[in-house]
Short mmCIF file of N, CA and C in Angstrom, two decimals:
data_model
loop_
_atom_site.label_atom_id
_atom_site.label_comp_id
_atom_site.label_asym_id
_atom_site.label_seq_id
_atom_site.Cartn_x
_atom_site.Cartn_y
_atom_site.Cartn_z
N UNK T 1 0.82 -1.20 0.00
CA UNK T 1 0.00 0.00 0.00
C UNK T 1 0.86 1.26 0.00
N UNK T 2 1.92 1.30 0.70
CA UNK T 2 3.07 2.44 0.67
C UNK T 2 3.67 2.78 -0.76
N UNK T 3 3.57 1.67 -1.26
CA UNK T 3 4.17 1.77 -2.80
C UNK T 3 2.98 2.77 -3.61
N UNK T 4 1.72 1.99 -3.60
CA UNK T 4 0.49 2.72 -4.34
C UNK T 4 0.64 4.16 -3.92
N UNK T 5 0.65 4.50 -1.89
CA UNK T 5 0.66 5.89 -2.21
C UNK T 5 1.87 6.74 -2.43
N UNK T 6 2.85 6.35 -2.40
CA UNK T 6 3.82 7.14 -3.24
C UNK T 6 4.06 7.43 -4.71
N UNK T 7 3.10 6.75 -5.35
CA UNK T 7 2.94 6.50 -6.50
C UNK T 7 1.92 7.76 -6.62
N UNK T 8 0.96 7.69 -6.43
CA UNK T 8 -0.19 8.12 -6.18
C UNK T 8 -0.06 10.24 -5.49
N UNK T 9 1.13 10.03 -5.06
CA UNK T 9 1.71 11.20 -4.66
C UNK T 9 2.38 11.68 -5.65
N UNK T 10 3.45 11.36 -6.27
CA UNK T 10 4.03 11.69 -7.48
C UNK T 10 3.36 12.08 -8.28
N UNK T 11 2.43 10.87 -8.57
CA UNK T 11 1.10 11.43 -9.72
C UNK T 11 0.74 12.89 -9.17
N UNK T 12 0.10 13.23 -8.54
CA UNK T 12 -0.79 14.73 -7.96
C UNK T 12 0.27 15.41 -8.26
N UNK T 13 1.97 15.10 -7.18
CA UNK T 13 3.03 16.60 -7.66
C UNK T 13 2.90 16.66 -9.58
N UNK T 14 3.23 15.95 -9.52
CA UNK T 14 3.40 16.02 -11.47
C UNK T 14 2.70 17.14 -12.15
N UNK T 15 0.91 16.57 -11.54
CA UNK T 15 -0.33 17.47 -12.46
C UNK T 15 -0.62 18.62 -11.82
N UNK T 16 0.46 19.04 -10.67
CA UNK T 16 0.29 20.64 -9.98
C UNK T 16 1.51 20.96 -10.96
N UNK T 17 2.48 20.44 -10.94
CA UNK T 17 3.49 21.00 -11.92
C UNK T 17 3.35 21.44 -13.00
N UNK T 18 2.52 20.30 -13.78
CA UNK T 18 2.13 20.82 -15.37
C UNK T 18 1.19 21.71 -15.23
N UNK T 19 -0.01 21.63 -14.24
CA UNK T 19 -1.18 22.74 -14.54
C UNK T 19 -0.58 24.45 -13.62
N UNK T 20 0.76 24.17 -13.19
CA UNK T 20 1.61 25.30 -12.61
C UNK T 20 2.36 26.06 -14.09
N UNK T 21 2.76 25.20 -14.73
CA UNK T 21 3.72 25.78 -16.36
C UNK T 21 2.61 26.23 -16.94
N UNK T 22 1.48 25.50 -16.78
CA UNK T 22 0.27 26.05 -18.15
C UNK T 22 -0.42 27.29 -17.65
N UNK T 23 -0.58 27.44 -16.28
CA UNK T 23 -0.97 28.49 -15.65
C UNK T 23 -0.12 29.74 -15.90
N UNK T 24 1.24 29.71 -15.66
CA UNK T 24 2.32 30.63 -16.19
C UNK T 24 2.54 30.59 -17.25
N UNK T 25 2.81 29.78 -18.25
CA UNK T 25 2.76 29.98 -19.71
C UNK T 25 1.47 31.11 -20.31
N UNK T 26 0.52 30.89 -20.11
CA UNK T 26 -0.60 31.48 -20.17
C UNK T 26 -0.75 32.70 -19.85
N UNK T 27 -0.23 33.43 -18.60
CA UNK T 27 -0.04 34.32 -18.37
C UNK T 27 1.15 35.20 -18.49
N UNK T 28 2.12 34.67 -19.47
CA UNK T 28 2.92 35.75 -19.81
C UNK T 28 3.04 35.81 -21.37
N UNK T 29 1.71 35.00 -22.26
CA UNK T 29 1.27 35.10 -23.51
C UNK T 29 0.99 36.84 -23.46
N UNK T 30 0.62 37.59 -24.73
CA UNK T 30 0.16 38.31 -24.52
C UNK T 30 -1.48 38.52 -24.76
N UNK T 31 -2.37 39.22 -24.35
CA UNK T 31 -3.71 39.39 -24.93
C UNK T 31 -3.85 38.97 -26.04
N UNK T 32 -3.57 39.74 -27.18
CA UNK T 32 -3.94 39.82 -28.82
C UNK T 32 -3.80 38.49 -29.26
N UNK T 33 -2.92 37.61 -28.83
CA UNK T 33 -2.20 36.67 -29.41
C UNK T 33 -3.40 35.41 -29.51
N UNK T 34 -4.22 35.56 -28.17
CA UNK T 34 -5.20 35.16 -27.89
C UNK T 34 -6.19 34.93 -29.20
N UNK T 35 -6.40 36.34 -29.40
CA UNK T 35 -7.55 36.21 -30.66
C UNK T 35 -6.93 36.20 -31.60
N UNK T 36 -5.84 36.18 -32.02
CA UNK T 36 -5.08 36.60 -33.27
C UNK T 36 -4.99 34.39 -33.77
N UNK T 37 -4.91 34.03 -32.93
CA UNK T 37 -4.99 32.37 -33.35
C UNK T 37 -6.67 32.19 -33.00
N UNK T 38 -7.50 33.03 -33.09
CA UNK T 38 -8.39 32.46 -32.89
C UNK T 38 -9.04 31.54 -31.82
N UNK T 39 -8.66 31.59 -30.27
CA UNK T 39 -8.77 31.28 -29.21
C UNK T 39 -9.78 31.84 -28.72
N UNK T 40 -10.04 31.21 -27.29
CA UNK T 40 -10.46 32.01 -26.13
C UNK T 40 -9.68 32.93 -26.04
N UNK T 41 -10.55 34.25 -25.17
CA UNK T 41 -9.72 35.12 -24.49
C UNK T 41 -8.34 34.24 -23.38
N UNK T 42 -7.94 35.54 -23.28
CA UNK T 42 -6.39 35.52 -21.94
C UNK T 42 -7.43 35.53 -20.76
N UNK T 43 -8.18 35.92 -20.68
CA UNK T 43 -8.36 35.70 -18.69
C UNK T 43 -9.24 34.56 -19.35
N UNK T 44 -10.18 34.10 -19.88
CA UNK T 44 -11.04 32.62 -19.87
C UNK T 44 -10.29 31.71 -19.55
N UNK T 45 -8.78 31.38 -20.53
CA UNK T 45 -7.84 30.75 -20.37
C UNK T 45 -7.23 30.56 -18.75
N UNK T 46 -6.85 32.04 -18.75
CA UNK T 46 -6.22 32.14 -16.71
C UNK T 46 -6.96 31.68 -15.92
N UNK T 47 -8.77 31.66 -16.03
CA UNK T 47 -9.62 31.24 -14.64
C UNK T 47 -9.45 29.78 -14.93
N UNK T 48 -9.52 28.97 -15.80
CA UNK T 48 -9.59 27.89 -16.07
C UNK T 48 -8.54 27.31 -15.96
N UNK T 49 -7.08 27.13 -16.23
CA UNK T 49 -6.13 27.09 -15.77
C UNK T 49 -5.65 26.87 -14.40
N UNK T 50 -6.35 28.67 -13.74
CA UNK T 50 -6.10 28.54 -12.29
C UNK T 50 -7.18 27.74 -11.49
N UNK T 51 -8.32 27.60 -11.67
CA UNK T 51 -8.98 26.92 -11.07
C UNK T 51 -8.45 25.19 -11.17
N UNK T 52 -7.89 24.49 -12.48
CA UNK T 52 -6.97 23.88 -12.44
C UNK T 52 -6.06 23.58 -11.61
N UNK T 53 -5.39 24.34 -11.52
CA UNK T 53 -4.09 24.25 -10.59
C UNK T 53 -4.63 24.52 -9.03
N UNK T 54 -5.56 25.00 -8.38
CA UNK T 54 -6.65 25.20 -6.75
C UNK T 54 -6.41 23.99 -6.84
N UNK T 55 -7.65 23.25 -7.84
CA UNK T 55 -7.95 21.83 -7.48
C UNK T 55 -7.28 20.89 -7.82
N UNK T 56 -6.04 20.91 -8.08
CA UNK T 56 -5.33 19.84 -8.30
C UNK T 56 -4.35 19.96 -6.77
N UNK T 57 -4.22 21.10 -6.46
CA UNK T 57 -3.79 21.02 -4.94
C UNK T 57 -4.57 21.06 -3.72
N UNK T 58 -6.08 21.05 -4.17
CA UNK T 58 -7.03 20.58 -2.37
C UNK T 58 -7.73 19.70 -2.73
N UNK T 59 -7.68 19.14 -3.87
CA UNK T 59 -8.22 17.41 -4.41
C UNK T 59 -7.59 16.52 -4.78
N UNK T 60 -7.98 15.39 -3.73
CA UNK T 60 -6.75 13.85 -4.28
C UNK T 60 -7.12 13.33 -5.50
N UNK T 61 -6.50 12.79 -6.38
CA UNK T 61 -5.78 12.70 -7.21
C UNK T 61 -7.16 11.87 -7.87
N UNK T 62 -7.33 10.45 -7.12
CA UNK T 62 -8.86 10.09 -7.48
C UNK T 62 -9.88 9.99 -7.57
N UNK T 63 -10.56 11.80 -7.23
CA UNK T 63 -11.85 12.37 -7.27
C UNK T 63 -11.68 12.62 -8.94
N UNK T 64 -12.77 12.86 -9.82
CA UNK T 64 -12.89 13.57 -11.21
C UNK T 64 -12.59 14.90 -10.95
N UNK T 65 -12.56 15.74 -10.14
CA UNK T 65 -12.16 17.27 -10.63
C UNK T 65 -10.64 17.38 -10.96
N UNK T 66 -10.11 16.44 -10.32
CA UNK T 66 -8.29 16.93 -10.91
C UNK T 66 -7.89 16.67 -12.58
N UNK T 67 -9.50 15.24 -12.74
CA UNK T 67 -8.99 15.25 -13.96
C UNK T 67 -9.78 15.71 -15.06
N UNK T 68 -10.94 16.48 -14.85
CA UNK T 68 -11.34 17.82 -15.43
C UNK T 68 -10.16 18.79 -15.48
N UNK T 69 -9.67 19.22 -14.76
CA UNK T 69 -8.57 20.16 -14.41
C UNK T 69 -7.56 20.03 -15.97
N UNK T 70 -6.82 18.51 -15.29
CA UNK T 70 -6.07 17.85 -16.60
C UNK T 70 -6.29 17.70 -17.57
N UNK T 71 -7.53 17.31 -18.37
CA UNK T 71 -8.53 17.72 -19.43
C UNK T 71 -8.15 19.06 -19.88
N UNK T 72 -8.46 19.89 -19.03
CA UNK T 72 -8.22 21.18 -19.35
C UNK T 72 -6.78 21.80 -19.83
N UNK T 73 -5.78 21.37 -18.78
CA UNK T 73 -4.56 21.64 -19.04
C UNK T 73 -4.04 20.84 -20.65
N UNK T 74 -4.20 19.89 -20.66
CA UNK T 74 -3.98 19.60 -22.19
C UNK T 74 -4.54 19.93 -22.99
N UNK T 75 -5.86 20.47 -22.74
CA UNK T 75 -6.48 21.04 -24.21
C UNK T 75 -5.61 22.03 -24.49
N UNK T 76 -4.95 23.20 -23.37
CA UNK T 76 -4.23 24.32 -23.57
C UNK T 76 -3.34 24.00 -24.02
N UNK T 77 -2.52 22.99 -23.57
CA UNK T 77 -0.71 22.78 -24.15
C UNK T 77 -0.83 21.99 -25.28
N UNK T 78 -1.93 21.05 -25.88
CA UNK T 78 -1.65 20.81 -26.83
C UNK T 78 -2.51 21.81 -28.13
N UNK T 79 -3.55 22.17 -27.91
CA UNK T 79 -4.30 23.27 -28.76
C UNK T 79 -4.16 24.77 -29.32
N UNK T 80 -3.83 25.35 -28.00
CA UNK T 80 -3.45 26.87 -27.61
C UNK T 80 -2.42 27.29 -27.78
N UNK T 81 -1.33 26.62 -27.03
CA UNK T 81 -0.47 26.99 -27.20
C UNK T 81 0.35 27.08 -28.25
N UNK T 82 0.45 26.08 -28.99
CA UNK T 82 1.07 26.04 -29.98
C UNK T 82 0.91 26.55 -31.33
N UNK T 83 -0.69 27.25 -30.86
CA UNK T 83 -1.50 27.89 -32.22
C UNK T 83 -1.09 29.55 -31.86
N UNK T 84 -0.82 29.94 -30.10
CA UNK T 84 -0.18 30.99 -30.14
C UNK T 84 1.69 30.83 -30.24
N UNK T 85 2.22 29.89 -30.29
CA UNK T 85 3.55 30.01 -30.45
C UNK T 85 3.76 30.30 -31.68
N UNK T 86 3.04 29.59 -32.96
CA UNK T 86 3.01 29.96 -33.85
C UNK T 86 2.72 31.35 -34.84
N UNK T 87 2.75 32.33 -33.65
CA UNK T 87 2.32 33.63 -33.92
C UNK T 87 3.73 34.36 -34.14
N UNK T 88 4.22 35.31 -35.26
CA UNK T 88 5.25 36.14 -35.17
C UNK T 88 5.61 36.81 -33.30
N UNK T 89 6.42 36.42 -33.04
CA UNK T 89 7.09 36.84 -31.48
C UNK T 89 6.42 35.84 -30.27
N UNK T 90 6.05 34.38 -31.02
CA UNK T 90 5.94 33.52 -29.89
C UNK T 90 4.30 34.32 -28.87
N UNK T 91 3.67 35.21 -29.07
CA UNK T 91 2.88 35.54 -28.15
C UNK T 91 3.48 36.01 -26.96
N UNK T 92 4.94 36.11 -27.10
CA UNK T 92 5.30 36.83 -26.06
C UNK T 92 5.05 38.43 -25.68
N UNK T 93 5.87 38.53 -24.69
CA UNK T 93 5.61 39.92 -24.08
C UNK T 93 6.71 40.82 -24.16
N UNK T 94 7.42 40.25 -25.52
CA UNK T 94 8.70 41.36 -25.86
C UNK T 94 8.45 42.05 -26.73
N UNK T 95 9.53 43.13 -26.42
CA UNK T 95 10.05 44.01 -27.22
C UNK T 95 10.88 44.44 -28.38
N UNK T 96 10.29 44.24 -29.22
CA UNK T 96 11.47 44.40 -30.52
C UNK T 96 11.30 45.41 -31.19
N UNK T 97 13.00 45.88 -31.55
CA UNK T 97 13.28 46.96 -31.80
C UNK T 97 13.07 48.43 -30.99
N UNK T 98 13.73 49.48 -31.77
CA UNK T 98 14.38 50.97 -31.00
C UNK T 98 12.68 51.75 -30.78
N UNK T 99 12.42 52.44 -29.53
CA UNK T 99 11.21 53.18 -30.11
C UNK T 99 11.08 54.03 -30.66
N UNK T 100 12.04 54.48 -31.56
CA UNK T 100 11.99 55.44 -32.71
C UNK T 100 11.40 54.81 -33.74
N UNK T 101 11.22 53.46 -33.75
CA UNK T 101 11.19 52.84 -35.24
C UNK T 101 9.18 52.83 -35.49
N UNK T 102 9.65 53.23 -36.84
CA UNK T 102 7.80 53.41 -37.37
C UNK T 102 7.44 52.03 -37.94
N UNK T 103 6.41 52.50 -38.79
CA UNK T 103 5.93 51.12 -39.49
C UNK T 103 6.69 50.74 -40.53
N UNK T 104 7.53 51.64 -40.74
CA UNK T 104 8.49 50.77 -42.50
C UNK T 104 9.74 50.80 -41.96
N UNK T 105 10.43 51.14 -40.80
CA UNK T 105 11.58 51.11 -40.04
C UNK T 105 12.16 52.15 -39.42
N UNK T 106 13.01 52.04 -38.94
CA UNK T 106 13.62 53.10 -37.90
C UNK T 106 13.67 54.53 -38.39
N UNK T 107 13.06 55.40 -37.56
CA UNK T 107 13.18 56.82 -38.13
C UNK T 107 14.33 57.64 -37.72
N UNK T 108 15.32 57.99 -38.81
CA UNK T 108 16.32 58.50 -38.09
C UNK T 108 16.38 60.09 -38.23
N UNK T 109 15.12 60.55 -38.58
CA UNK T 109 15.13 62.49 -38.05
C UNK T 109 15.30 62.90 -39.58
N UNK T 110 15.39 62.20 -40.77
CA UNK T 110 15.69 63.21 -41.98
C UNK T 110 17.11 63.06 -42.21
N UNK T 111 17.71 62.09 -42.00
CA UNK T 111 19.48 62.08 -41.79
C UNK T 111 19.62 60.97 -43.36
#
């Protein structure tokens, strides 16, 4: 029985881990990126996610809500995400280029 629940423990850390990356992945996407692949919004994604990651840490492992949760978390990492990675700048939250630069490139004053 010690074996099952250490087993059984591992399992739960694991699916707080993954629904912990998908929770943060998610939230340092940016907005637009969201609709720009044609998604849910950024916060639909975050409540769902985070409510994910609550109940995967105050529910054992073999009630159904952790694996609603998990359901969930893979629809994101395998669906979402990769439909926003596929976006020019990853859906990230960087910065590229000088802020002088316009829409056809850097403005350098008439020089």
């Amino acid at each position: 029985m010690q074996g099952f629940a250490n087993f059984m423990w591992l399992l739960s850390m694991a699916l707080i881990l993954f629904s912990g990356f998908a929770l943060i992945d998610a939230a340092t996407r940016r907005e637009d990126a969201y609709r720009a692949a044609d998604k849910k919004t950024k916060p639909f994604w975050l409540i769902i996610l985070g409510l994910a990651f609550v109940v995967n840490l105050i529910f054992n492992i073999l009630s159904f809500l952790p694996i609603i949760g998990l359901i969930a978390t893979i629809v994101y990492m395998v669906d979402v995400r990769p439909a926003i990675r596929s976006l020019p700048g990853g859906g990230r939250n960087t910065r590229r280029g000088s802020s002088s630069d316009g829409p056809y490139g850097p403005w350098n004053g008439g020089r």
